[in-house]
Amino acid sequence: MSLPEPRDPAGPYRISVVCLGNICRSPMAEKILTADLERAGMSDLVEVDSYGTGDWHVGGGMDPRAASTLRVHGYLTHHTARQFAHDVLATRDLVLAMDLDNVDELRRVIDEYGERYGFDMSRLRLFRSFAPDVSANPEVPDPYYGGDDGFTAVLNMVEAAAKGLTGELVTRLRR
């Protein structure tokens, strides 16, 4: 899968990860991808942040189960939830949705505002599409209403996709 070209070749490649409430999946993906990029020596070339499509948790922290899962695996956990706004499109090279409902919501935003910000659908992908072994379901399921094992499953899915994405970013940006 090829990545979209950087919008600003002189600046960092900017990625936003989006889920529903920005307290579980997208902040986990943000922290894991950021750690992978740091290990690959890419932290000066790529910026990662995260958002939710909904506003329920804006200003709050990460779900304690998500934070605990990250912490156990050696990742950072500081996070403040925020909602995706159309003006984010102006500066992002890639927006990664965690599931198809998030894709649908982001498509509506892109349909309405994408032309204004020069952001087209080729810059919207499912996060898990970068995993090397995505089976029939490329979504990262929402663990919010389940138990701790759901957060561990999400972590494993996100780690695989983050490694794949990091590899593509290394290939694209290290010239």
PDB file of C-alpha atoms in Angstrom:
ATOM      1  CA  MET A   1       0.000   0.000   0.000  1.00  0.00           C
ATOM      2  CA  SER A   2       1.489   3.328  -0.934  1.00  0.00           C
ATOM      3  CA  LEU A   3       1.288   6.346   1.303  1.00  0.00           C
ATOM      4  CA  PRO A   4       0.059   9.714   0.058  1.00  0.00           C
ATOM      5  CA  GLU A   5       2.765  12.221  -0.728  1.00  0.00           C
ATOM      6  CA  PRO A   6       3.611  14.708   2.034  1.00  0.00           C
ATOM      7  CA  ARG A   7       1.602  17.898   1.685  1.00  0.00           C
ATOM      8  CA  ASP A   8       4.577  19.936   2.897  1.00  0.00           C
ATOM      9  CA  PRO A   9       7.818  18.252   1.763  1.00  0.00           C
ATOM     10  CA  ALA A  10       9.817  20.511   4.096  1.00  0.00           C
ATOM     11  CA  GLY A  11       7.755  19.700   7.190  1.00  0.00           C
ATOM     12  CA  PRO A  12       6.965  16.557   9.143  1.00  0.00           C
ATOM     13  CA  TYR A  13       4.542  13.969   7.791  1.00  0.00           C
ATOM     14  CA  ARG A  14       1.423  14.486   9.911  1.00  0.00           C
ATOM     15  CA  ILE A  15      -0.847  11.594  10.851  1.00  0.00           C
ATOM     16  CA  SER A  16      -4.073  11.634  12.870  1.00  0.00           C
ATOM     17  CA  VAL A  17      -5.603   8.449  14.244  1.00  0.00           C
ATOM     18  CA  VAL A  18      -9.372   8.554  14.807  1.00  0.00           C
ATOM     19  CA  CYS A  19     -11.832   6.395  16.746  1.00  0.00           C
ATOM     20  CA  LEU A  20     -15.186   7.114  18.365  1.00  0.00           C
ATOM     21  CA  GLY A  21     -14.401   8.745  21.714  1.00  0.00           C
ATOM     22  CA  ASN A  22     -10.602   9.190  21.692  1.00  0.00           C
ATOM     23  CA  ILE A  23     -10.109   7.340  24.954  1.00  0.00           C
ATOM     24  CA  CYS A  24      -9.269   3.758  23.887  1.00  0.00           C
ATOM     25  CA  ARG A  25      -8.200   2.759  20.386  1.00  0.00           C
ATOM     26  CA  SER A  26      -6.915   5.982  18.849  1.00  0.00           C
ATOM     27  CA  PRO A  27      -4.816   7.072  21.832  1.00  0.00           C
ATOM     28  CA  MET A  28      -3.419   3.544  22.080  1.00  0.00           C
ATOM     29  CA  ALA A  29      -2.528   3.708  18.382  1.00  0.00           C
ATOM     30  CA  GLU A  30      -1.022   7.179  18.806  1.00  0.00           C
ATOM     31  CA  LYS A  31       1.258   6.039  21.643  1.00  0.00           C
ATOM     32  CA  ILE A  32       2.273   2.771  19.965  1.00  0.00           C
ATOM     33  CA  LEU A  33       2.943   4.360  16.562  1.00  0.00           C
ATOM     34  CA  THR A  34       4.894   7.198  18.185  1.00  0.00           C
ATOM     35  CA  ALA A  35       7.059   4.675  20.062  1.00  0.00           C
ATOM     36  CA  ASP A  36       7.693   2.681  16.868  1.00  0.00           C
ATOM     37  CA  LEU A  37       8.657   5.848  15.007  1.00  0.00           C
ATOM     38  CA  GLU A  38      11.054   6.829  17.796  1.00  0.00           C
ATOM     39  CA  ARG A  39      12.699   3.386  17.711  1.00  0.00           C
ATOM     40  CA  ALA A  40      13.070   3.744  13.928  1.00  0.00           C
ATOM     41  CA  GLY A  41      14.687   7.182  14.307  1.00  0.00           C
ATOM     42  CA  MET A  42      11.727   8.841  12.572  1.00  0.00           C
ATOM     43  CA  SER A  43      10.327  11.032  15.352  1.00  0.00           C
ATOM     44  CA  ASP A  44      11.681  14.185  13.725  1.00  0.00           C
ATOM     45  CA  LEU A  45      10.051  13.288  10.386  1.00  0.00           C
ATOM     46  CA  VAL A  46       6.571  12.185  11.500  1.00  0.00           C
ATOM     47  CA  GLU A  47       4.043  13.671  13.944  1.00  0.00           C
ATOM     48  CA  VAL A  48       1.156  11.603  15.285  1.00  0.00           C
ATOM     49  CA  ASP A  49      -1.947  12.703  17.180  1.00  0.00           C
ATOM     50  CA  SER A  50      -5.414  11.302  17.781  1.00  0.00           C
ATOM     51  CA  TYR A  51      -9.064  12.321  17.897  1.00  0.00           C
ATOM     52  CA  GLY A  52     -12.555  10.968  18.364  1.00  0.00           C
ATOM     53  CA  THR A  53     -15.518  11.574  16.098  1.00  0.00           C
ATOM     54  CA  GLY A  54     -17.734  12.124  19.146  1.00  0.00           C
ATOM     55  CA  ASP A  55     -17.529  14.728  21.893  1.00  0.00           C
ATOM     56  CA  TRP A  56     -18.461  12.654  24.978  1.00  0.00           C
ATOM     57  CA  HIS A  57     -14.972  12.442  26.453  1.00  0.00           C
ATOM     58  CA  VAL A  58     -13.389  15.732  25.309  1.00  0.00           C
ATOM     59  CA  GLY A  59     -10.962  16.996  27.928  1.00  0.00           C
ATOM     60  CA  GLY A  60     -10.831  13.687  29.794  1.00  0.00           C
ATOM     61  CA  GLY A  61      -8.044  11.188  30.039  1.00  0.00           C
ATOM     62  CA  MET A  62      -7.504   7.816  28.460  1.00  0.00           C
ATOM     63  CA  ASP A  63      -9.735   4.938  29.559  1.00  0.00           C
ATOM     64  CA  PRO A  64      -7.974   3.418  32.604  1.00  0.00           C
ATOM     65  CA  ARG A  65      -8.013  -0.053  31.013  1.00  0.00           C
ATOM     66  CA  ALA A  66      -6.340   1.289  27.855  1.00  0.00           C
ATOM     67  CA  ALA A  67      -3.757   3.141  29.942  1.00  0.00           C
ATOM     68  CA  SER A  68      -3.079   0.058  32.065  1.00  0.00           C
ATOM     69  CA  THR A  69      -2.613  -2.119  28.982  1.00  0.00           C
ATOM     70  CA  LEU A  70      -0.203   0.380  27.465  1.00  0.00           C
ATOM     71  CA  ARG A  71       1.731   0.813  30.702  1.00  0.00           C
ATOM     72  CA  VAL A  72       2.175  -2.968  31.151  1.00  0.00           C
ATOM     73  CA  HIS A  73       3.718  -3.086  27.677  1.00  0.00           C
ATOM     74  CA  GLY A  74       6.053  -0.133  28.245  1.00  0.00           C
ATOM     75  CA  TYR A  75       4.184   2.649  26.435  1.00  0.00           C
ATOM     76  CA  LEU A  76       3.428   6.196  27.580  1.00  0.00           C
ATOM     77  CA  THR A  77      -0.133   6.944  28.670  1.00  0.00           C
ATOM     78  CA  HIS A  78      -0.568  10.706  29.089  1.00  0.00           C
ATOM     79  CA  HIS A  79      -3.529  11.780  26.970  1.00  0.00           C
ATOM     80  CA  THR A  80      -6.317  14.343  26.762  1.00  0.00           C
ATOM     81  CA  ALA A  81      -9.286  13.377  24.606  1.00  0.00           C
ATOM     82  CA  ARG A  82     -10.379  15.690  21.817  1.00  0.00           C
ATOM     83  CA  GLN A  83     -12.862  15.690  18.975  1.00  0.00           C
ATOM     84  CA  PHE A  84     -11.935  15.675  15.299  1.00  0.00           C
ATOM     85  CA  ALA A  85     -12.717  19.020  13.649  1.00  0.00           C
ATOM     86  CA  HIS A  86     -12.800  19.739   9.927  1.00  0.00           C
ATOM     87  CA  ASP A  87      -9.862  22.170  10.093  1.00  0.00           C
ATOM     88  CA  VAL A  88      -7.560  19.246  11.010  1.00  0.00           C
ATOM     89  CA  LEU A  89      -7.785  18.310   7.321  1.00  0.00           C
ATOM     90  CA  ALA A  90      -5.758  21.409   6.422  1.00  0.00           C
ATOM     91  CA  THR A  91      -2.539  20.019   7.841  1.00  0.00           C
ATOM     92  CA  ARG A  92      -2.744  16.227   7.762  1.00  0.00           C
ATOM     93  CA  ASP A  93      -1.033  13.959   5.293  1.00  0.00           C
ATOM     94  CA  LEU A  94      -2.926  10.892   6.458  1.00  0.00           C
ATOM     95  CA  VAL A  95      -5.993  10.248   8.616  1.00  0.00           C
ATOM     96  CA  LEU A  96      -6.350   6.713   9.940  1.00  0.00           C
ATOM     97  CA  ALA A  97      -9.730   5.451  11.140  1.00  0.00           C
ATOM     98  CA  MET A  98     -10.055   2.531  13.512  1.00  0.00           C
ATOM     99  CA  ASP A  99     -13.270   1.104  12.040  1.00  0.00           C
ATOM    100  CA  LEU A 100     -15.722   1.522   9.177  1.00  0.00           C
ATOM    101  CA  ASP A 101     -18.140   3.651  11.228  1.00  0.00           C
ATOM    102  CA  ASN A 102     -15.280   6.097  11.807  1.00  0.00           C
ATOM    103  CA  VAL A 103     -14.485   5.990   8.079  1.00  0.00           C
ATOM    104  CA  ASP A 104     -18.121   6.860   7.270  1.00  0.00           C
ATOM    105  CA  GLU A 105     -18.093   9.819   9.652  1.00  0.00           C
ATOM    106  CA  LEU A 106     -14.753  11.065   8.324  1.00  0.00           C
ATOM    107  CA  ARG A 107     -15.966  10.702   4.726  1.00  0.00           C
ATOM    108  CA  ARG A 108     -18.852  13.029   5.540  1.00  0.00           C
ATOM    109  CA  VAL A 109     -16.386  15.593   6.890  1.00  0.00           C
ATOM    110  CA  ILE A 110     -14.114  15.189   3.852  1.00  0.00           C
ATOM    111  CA  ASP A 111     -17.059  15.444   1.450  1.00  0.00           C
ATOM    112  CA  GLU A 112     -18.051  18.734   3.039  1.00  0.00           C
ATOM    113  CA  TYR A 113     -14.660  20.309   3.768  1.00  0.00           C
ATOM    114  CA  GLY A 114     -11.996  18.357   1.899  1.00  0.00           C
ATOM    115  CA  GLU A 115     -11.891  20.575  -1.164  1.00  0.00           C
ATOM    116  CA  ARG A 116     -11.484  23.674   1.008  1.00  0.00           C
ATOM    117  CA  TYR A 117      -8.424  22.146   2.668  1.00  0.00           C
ATOM    118  CA  GLY A 118      -7.008  20.236  -0.290  1.00  0.00           C
ATOM    119  CA  PHE A 119      -7.692  16.907   1.422  1.00  0.00           C
ATOM    120  CA  ASP A 120      -9.041  14.042  -0.658  1.00  0.00           C
ATOM    121  CA  MET A 121     -10.221  10.531   0.144  1.00  0.00           C
ATOM    122  CA  SER A 122      -6.850   9.016  -0.794  1.00  0.00           C
ATOM    123  CA  ARG A 123      -5.549  10.374   2.529  1.00  0.00           C
ATOM    124  CA  LEU A 124      -8.138   8.426   4.561  1.00  0.00           C
ATOM    125  CA  ARG A 125      -7.351   4.813   5.451  1.00  0.00           C
ATOM    126  CA  LEU A 126      -8.168   2.183   8.013  1.00  0.00           C
ATOM    127  CA  PHE A 127      -5.351   1.972  10.556  1.00  0.00           C
ATOM    128  CA  ARG A 128      -5.243  -1.795  10.483  1.00  0.00           C
ATOM    129  CA  SER A 129      -4.825  -1.850   6.706  1.00  0.00           C
ATOM    130  CA  PHE A 130      -1.086  -1.482   7.384  1.00  0.00           C
ATOM    131  CA  ALA A 131      -0.882  -4.764   9.313  1.00  0.00           C
ATOM    132  CA  PRO A 132       0.919  -7.489   7.371  1.00  0.00           C
ATOM    133  CA  ASP A 133      -1.699 -10.176   8.056  1.00  0.00           C
ATOM    134  CA  VAL A 134      -5.084  -8.482   7.977  1.00  0.00           C
ATOM    135  CA  SER A 135      -7.677 -11.149   7.470  1.00  0.00           C
ATOM    136  CA  ALA A 136     -11.214 -10.496   6.280  1.00  0.00           C
ATOM    137  CA  ASN A 137     -11.808  -7.770   8.892  1.00  0.00           C
ATOM    138  CA  PRO A 138      -9.492  -4.734   8.702  1.00  0.00           C
ATOM    139  CA  GLU A 139     -11.196  -2.971  11.626  1.00  0.00           C
ATOM    140  CA  VAL A 140      -9.903  -2.505  15.155  1.00  0.00           C
ATOM    141  CA  PRO A 141     -12.906  -3.349  17.360  1.00  0.00           C
ATOM    142  CA  ASP A 142     -13.953  -1.008  20.160  1.00  0.00           C
ATOM    143  CA  PRO A 143     -13.024  -2.618  23.501  1.00  0.00           C
ATOM    144  CA  TYR A 144     -14.922  -0.071  25.621  1.00  0.00           C
ATOM    145  CA  TYR A 145     -17.851  -2.270  26.657  1.00  0.00           C
ATOM    146  CA  GLY A 146     -15.812  -5.434  27.142  1.00  0.00           C
ATOM    147  CA  GLY A 147     -13.191  -6.696  29.539  1.00  0.00           C
ATOM    148  CA  ASP A 148      -9.454  -6.242  29.832  1.00  0.00           C
ATOM    149  CA  ASP A 149      -8.797  -8.948  27.223  1.00  0.00           C
ATOM    150  CA  GLY A 150     -10.344  -6.683  24.577  1.00  0.00           C
ATOM    151  CA  PHE A 151      -7.735  -4.009  25.284  1.00  0.00           C
ATOM    152  CA  THR A 152      -4.945  -6.564  24.972  1.00  0.00           C
ATOM    153  CA  ALA A 153      -6.391  -7.731  21.639  1.00  0.00           C
ATOM    154  CA  VAL A 154      -6.530  -4.100  20.452  1.00  0.00           C
ATOM    155  CA  LEU A 155      -2.926  -3.559  21.540  1.00  0.00           C
ATOM    156  CA  ASN A 156      -1.809  -6.586  19.516  1.00  0.00           C
ATOM    157  CA  MET A 157      -3.701  -5.441  16.406  1.00  0.00           C
ATOM    158  CA  VAL A 158      -2.376  -1.902  16.744  1.00  0.00           C
ATOM    159  CA  GLU A 159       1.218  -3.034  17.273  1.00  0.00           C
ATOM    160  CA  ALA A 160       1.111  -5.088  14.060  1.00  0.00           C
ATOM    161  CA  ALA A 161      -0.376  -2.225  12.039  1.00  0.00           C
ATOM    162  CA  ALA A 162       1.995   0.347  13.567  1.00  0.00           C
ATOM    163  CA  LYS A 163       5.014  -1.753  12.586  1.00  0.00           C
ATOM    164  CA  GLY A 164       3.726  -2.021   9.020  1.00  0.00           C
ATOM    165  CA  LEU A 165       3.015   1.698   8.823  1.00  0.00           C
ATOM    166  CA  THR A 166       6.398   2.576  10.322  1.00  0.00           C
ATOM    167  CA  GLY A 167       8.092   0.436   7.698  1.00  0.00           C
ATOM    168  CA  GLU A 168       6.237   2.249   4.919  1.00  0.00           C
ATOM    169  CA  LEU A 169       7.062   5.627   6.444  1.00  0.00           C
ATOM    170  CA  VAL A 170      10.762   4.727   6.643  1.00  0.00           C
ATOM    171  CA  THR A 171      10.701   3.736   2.970  1.00  0.00           C
ATOM    172  CA  ARG A 172       8.774   6.861   1.920  1.00  0.00           C
ATOM    173  CA  LEU A 173      10.540   9.504   3.984  1.00  0.00           C
ATOM    174  CA  ARG A 174      14.163   8.351   4.234  1.00  0.00           C
ATOM    175  CA  ARG A 175      15.537   9.248   0.859  1.00  0.00           C
TER     176      ARG A 175
END
